[in-house]
Coordinates of C-alpha atoms in Angstrom, one line a residue:
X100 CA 113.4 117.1 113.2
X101 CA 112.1 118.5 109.7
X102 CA 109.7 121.3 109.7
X103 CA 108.6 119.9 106.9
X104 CA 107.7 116.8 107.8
X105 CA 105.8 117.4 110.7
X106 CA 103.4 120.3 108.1
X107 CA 103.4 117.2 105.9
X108 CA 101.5 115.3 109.0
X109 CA 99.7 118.0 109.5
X110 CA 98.1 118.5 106.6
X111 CA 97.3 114.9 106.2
X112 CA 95.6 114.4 109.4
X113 CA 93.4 117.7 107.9
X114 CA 92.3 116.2 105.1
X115 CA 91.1 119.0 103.4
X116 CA 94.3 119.8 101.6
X117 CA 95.2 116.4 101.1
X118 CA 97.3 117.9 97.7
X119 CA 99.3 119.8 100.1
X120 CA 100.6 117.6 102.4
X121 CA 101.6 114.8 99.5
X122 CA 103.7 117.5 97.5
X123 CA 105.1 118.7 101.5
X124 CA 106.0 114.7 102.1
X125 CA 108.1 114.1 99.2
X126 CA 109.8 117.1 99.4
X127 CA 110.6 116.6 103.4
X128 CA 111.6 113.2 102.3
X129 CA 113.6 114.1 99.5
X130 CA 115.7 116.5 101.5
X131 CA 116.0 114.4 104.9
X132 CA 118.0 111.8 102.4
X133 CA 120.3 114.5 101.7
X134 CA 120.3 116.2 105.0
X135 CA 120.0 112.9 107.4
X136 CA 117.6 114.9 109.3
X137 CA 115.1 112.9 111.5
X138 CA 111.2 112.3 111.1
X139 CA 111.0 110.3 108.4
X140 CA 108.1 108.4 110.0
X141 CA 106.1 111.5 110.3
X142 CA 106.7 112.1 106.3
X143 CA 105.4 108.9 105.0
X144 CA 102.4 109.6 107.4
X145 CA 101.7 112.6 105.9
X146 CA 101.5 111.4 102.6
X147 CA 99.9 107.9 103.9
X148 CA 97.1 110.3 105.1
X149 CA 97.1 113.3 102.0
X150 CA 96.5 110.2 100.1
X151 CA 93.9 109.0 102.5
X152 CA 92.4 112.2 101.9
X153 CA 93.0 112.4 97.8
X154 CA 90.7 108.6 97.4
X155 CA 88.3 109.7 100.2
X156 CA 87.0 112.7 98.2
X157 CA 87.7 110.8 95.0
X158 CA 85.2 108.1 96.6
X159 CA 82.8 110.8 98.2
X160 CA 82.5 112.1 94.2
X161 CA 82.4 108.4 92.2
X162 CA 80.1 106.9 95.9
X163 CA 83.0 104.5 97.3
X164 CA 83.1 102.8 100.3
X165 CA 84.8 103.5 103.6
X166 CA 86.0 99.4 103.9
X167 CA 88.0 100.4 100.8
X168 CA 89.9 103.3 102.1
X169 CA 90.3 101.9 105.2
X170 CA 92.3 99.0 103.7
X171 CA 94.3 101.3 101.2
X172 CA 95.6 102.9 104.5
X173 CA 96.3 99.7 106.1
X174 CA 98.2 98.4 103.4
X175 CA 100.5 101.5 102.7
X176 CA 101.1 102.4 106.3
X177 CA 101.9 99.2 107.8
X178 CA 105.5 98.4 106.2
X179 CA 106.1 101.7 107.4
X180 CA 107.4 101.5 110.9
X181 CA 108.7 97.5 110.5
X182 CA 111.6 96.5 113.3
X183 CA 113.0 93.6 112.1
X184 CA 114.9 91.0 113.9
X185 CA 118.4 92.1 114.3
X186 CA 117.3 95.9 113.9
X187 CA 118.8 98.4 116.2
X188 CA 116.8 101.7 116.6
X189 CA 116.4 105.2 118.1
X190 CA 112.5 107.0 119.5
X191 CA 113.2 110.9 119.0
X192 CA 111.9 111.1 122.3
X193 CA 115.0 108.9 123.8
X194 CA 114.4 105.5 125.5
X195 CA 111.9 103.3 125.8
X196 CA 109.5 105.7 127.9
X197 CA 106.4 107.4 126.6
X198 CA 104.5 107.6 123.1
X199 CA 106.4 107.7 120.1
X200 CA 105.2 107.2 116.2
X201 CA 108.5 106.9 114.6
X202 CA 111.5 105.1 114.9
X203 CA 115.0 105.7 113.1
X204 CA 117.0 102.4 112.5
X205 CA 120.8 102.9 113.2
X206 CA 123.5 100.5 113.0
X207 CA 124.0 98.6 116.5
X208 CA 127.2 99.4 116.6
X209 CA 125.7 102.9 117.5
X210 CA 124.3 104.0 120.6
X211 CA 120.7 102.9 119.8
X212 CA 117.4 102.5 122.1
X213 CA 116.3 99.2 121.3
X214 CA 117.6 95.9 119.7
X215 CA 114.6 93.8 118.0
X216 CA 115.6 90.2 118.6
X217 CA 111.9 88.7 117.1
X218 CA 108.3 88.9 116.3
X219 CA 105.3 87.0 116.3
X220 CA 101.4 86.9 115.0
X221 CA 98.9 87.6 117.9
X222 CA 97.2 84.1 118.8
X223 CA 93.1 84.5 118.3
X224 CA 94.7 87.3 115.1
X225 CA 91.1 86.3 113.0
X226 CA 88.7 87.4 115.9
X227 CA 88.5 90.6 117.8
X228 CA 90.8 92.3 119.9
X229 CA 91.8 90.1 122.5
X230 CA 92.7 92.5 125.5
X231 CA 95.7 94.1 126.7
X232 CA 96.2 91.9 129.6
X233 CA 95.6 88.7 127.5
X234 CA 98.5 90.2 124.4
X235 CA 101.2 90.9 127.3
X236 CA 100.2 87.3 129.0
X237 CA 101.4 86.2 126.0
X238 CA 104.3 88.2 125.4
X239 CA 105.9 87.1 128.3
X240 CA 106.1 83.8 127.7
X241 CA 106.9 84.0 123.8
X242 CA 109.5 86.9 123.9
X243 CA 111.3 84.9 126.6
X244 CA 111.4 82.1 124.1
X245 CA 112.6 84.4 121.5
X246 CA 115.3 85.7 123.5
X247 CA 116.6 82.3 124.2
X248 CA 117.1 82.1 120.3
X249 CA 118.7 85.0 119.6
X250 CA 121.0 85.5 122.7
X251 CA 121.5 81.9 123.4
X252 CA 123.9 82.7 126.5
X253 CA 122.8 85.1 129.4
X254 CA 126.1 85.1 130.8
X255 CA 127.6 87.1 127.7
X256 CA 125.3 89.8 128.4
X257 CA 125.1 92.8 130.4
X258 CA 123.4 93.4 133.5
X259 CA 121.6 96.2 132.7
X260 CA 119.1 94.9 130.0
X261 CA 115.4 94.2 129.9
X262 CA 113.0 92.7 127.7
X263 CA 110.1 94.9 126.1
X264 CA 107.7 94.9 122.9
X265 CA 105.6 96.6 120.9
X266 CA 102.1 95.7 120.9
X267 CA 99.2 96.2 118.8
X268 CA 96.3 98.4 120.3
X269 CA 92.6 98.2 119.8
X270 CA 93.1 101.0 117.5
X271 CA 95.8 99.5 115.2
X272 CA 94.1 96.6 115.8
X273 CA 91.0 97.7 113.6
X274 CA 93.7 98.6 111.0
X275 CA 95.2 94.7 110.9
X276 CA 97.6 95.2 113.1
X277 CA 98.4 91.7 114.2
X278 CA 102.2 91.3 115.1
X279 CA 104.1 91.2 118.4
X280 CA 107.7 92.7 118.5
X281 CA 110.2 91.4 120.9
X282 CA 113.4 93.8 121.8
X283 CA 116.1 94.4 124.3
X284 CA 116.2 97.8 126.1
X285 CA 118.6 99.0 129.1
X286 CA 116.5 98.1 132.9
X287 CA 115.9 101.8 133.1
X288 CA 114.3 102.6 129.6
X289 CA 116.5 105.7 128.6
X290 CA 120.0 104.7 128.7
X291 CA 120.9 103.5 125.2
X292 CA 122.8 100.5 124.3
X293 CA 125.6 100.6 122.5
X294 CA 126.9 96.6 120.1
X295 CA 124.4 94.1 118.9
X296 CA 123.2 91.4 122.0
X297 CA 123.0 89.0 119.3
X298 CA 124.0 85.6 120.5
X299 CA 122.5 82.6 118.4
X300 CA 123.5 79.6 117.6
X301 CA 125.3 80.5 113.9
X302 CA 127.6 82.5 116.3
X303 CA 128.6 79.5 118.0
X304 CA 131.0 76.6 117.9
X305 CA 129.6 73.4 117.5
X306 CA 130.3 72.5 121.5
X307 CA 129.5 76.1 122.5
X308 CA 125.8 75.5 121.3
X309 CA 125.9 72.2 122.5
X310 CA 127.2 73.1 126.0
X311 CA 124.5 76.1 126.0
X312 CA 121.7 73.9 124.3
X313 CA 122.2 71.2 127.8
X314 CA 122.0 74.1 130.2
X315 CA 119.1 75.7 128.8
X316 CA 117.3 72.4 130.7
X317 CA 118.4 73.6 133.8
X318 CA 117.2 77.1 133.1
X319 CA 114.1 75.8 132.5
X320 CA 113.4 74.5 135.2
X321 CA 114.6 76.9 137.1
X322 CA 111.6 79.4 135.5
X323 CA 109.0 76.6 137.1
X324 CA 109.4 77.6 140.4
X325 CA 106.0 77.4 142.6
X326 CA 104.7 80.8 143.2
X327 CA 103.7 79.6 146.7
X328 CA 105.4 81.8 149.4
X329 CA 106.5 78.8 151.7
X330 CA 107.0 74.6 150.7
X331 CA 104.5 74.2 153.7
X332 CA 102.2 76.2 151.4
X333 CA 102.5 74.1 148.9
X334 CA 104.0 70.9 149.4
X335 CA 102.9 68.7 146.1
X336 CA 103.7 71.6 144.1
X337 CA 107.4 71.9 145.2
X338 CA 107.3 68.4 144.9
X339 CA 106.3 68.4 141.2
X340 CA 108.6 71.0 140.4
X341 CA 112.1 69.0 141.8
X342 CA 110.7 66.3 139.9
X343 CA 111.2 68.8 136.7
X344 CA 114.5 69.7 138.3
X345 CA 115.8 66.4 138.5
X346 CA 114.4 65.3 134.5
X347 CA 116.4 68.7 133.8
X348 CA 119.2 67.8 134.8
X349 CA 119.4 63.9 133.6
X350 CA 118.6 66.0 130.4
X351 CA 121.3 68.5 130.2
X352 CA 124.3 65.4 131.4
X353 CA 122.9 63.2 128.9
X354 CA 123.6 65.8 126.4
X355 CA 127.1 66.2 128.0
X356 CA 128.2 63.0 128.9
X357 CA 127.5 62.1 125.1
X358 CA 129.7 64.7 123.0
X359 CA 133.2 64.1 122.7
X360 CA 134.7 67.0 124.1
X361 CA 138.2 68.8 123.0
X362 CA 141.1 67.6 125.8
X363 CA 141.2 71.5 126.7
X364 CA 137.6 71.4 128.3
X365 CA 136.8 67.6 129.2
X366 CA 138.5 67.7 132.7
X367 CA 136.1 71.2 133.6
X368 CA 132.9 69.3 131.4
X369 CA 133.3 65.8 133.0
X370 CA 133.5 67.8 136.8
X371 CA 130.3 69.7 136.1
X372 CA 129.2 66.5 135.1
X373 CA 129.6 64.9 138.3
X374 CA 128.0 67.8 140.2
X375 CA 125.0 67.8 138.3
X376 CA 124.7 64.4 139.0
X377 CA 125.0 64.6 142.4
X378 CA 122.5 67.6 142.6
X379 CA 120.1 65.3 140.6
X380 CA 119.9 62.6 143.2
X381 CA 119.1 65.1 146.1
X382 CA 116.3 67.0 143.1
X383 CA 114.7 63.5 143.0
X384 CA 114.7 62.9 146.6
X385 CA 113.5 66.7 147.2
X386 CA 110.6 65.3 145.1
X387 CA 109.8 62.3 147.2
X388 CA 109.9 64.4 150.3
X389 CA 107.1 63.7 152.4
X390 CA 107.4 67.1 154.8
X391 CA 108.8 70.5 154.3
X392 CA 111.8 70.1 156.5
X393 CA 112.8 66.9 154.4
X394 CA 112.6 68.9 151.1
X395 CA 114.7 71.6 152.5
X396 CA 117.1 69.1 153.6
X397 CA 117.4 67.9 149.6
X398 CA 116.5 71.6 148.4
X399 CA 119.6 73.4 149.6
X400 CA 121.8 70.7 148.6
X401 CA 120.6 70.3 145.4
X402 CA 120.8 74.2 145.2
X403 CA 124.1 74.2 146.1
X404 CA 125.1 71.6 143.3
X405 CA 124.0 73.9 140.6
X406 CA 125.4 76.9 142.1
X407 CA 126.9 79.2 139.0
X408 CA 130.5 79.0 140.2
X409 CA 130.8 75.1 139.1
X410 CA 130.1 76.2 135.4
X411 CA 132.9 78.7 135.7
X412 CA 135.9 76.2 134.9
X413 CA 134.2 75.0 131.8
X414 CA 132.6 78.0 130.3
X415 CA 136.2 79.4 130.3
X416 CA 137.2 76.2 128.7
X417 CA 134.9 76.5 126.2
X418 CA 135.2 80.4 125.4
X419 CA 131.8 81.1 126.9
X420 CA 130.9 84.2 129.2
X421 CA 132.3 83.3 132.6
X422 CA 130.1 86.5 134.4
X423 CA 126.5 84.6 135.6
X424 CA 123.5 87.1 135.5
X425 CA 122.0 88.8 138.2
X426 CA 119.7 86.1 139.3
X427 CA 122.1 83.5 139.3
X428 CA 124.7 85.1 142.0
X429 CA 121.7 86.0 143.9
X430 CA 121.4 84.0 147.2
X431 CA 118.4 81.9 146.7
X432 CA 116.0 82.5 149.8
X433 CA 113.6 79.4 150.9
X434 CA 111.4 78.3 147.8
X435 CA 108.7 80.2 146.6
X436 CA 110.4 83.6 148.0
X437 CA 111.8 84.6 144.3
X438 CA 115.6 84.7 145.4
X439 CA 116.0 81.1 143.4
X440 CA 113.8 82.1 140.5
X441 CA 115.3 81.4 136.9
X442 CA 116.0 83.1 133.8
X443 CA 113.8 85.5 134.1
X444 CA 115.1 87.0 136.8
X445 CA 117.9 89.5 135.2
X446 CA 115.6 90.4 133.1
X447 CA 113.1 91.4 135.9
X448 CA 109.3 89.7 135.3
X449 CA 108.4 91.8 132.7
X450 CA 111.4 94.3 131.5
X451 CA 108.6 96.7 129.3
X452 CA 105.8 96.8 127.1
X453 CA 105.4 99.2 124.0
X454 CA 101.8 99.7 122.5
X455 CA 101.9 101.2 119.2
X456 CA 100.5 104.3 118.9
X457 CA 96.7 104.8 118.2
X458 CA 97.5 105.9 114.8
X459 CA 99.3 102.9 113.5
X460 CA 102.4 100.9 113.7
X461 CA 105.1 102.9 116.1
X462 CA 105.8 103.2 119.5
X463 CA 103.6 103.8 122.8
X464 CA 103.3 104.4 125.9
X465 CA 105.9 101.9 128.2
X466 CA 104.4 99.9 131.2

């Protein structure tokens, strides 16, 4: 970490030799280019803040305002600390745990912390700061989404990754700070990754993304799940959701039943065909059940239809990941209990969340 860097910071978060930590910026910048030494993120906040200081006095002495420095910070400090989509990165403090205001991008095929996959604008960005509770709500659903973009197939992955982000504050918020970045981590937040996770659909054959485009129906559905502990809890609601199950699945065969496939993988596509078909008839009479023992009847059969291991023959067919994720392999326990919940369950029901730090756009504490 530069020593110079960090008495750049220093002296910017002092303010009163603002001079002194601009000249001690460049310089620790101009050297950590030659050196590859780390803390860039603390240099360009020292001299973000030694100018803060420079226009504050220079406004105290011509009788500026305070809105204006404010947004001269905001607009020079926000590029800083940008992850983009596709961006691998390290925290100097290793991982994904803790409070961090800096990040160092490395190429994924080094051992990195976190893989950005996505970001998004805050919904409500124009009003005030909506709550933590009410930003994570959110993230969950739309990083999720995200991920399903940029890693179309789960089963190509490793077991060992989460989903976090980094989200703004009520502190950065004041500042503008508006977006929401969505990234893969390892499950335990310190063990680095090592290759880019990226799986979208310009990586894929034209039947690979249309094979992965029909079972993304299933998944789907899979995520609807009842929260209710037991059926008997919640009857109509189980109902409703094999109802889903079974419009998944006349979803994903249509899709399959209508491409032409290569003579290498239609035998294992027409078979997983006629499984899914089979499983949708006992979905749709799951959903007419009028008891609980009736919809277990149709539940576990209709489970068993879509188990992983019939997708096996024509993933391998296709070239696709033959390993299913955690949740998948899983045995599914009676609905509502979790064991048969969908996609989100490798990734655990929230893999992490990052708040930027107070003073602008890095990384926070982990959840």
């Amino acid at each position: 970490m530069s020593g110079l860097a960090i008495t750049a910071l220093v002296f910017g978060i002092l303010c009163f030799l603002p001079a002194v930590g601009l000249v001690l910026g460049v310089v620790a910048l101009s050297r950590m280019r030659r050196t590859g030494e780390r803390g860039k993120g603390m240099a360009v906040w020292g001299i973000a803040l030694s100018c803060f200081g420079l226009l504050l006095h220079l406004l105290v002495l011509l009788g500026g305002g305070w809105d204006d420095v404010r947004a001269g910070v905001r607009d020079a400090a926000y590029p800083v600390f940008a992850v983009d989509k596709g961006d691998c990165f390290t925290t100097p403090e290793g991982g994904l745990e803790g409070v961090t205001y800096d990040v160092d991008e490395v190429s994924c095929a080094e051992k990195h912390d976190g893989e950005a996959f996505g970001s998004y604008r805050v919904s409500g960005a124009d009003g005030a700061y909506p709550g933590d509770k009410a930003i994570s709500a959110e993230a969950d659903v739309k990083c999720y989404d995200l991920r399903s973009v940029y890693a179309m197939d789960l089963w190509a992955h490793p077991p060992d990754v989460d989903v976090y982000y980094f989200t703004p504050t009520p502190e950065s918020w004041k500042l503008g700070d508006r977006e929401v970045t969505c990234m893969f981590g390892s499950s335990d937040g310190k063990t680095r990754l090592t290759g880019s996770l990226r799986n979208d659909a310009a990586m894929q054959t034209g039947d690979q993304l249309v094979y992965l485009q029909a079972a993304r129906h299933l998944e789907d559905a899979l995520e609807a799940i009842p929260e209710a502990a037991y059926v008997e809890d919640d009857l109509p609601g189980h109902r409703e959701w094999a109802a889903e199950m079974s419009e998944a699945l006349v979803a994903q065969t249509d899709l399959l039943r209508d491409r032409s496939w290569p003579q290498r993988s239609a035998p294992a596509v027409a078979a997983l065909v006629k499984d899914l078909e089979a499983a949708r008839k006992e979905w749709d009479r799951a959903a007419r059940a009028t008891d609980a023992d009736t919809f277990y009847l149709h539940y576990d059969k209709g489970m068993d239809l879509v188990e992983p291991a019939g997708a096996v023959p024509s993933r391998e067919a296709l070239g696709l990941g033959t390993t299913p994720p955690p949740h998948l392999v899983s045995d599914p326990e009676e609905p509502g209990d979790g064991g048969a919940e969908g996609d989100k369950g490798d990734q655990g029901d929230q893999g992490g969340k990052r708040d930027k730090g107070d003073a602008g756009p890095g990384v926070g504490a982990a959840v």
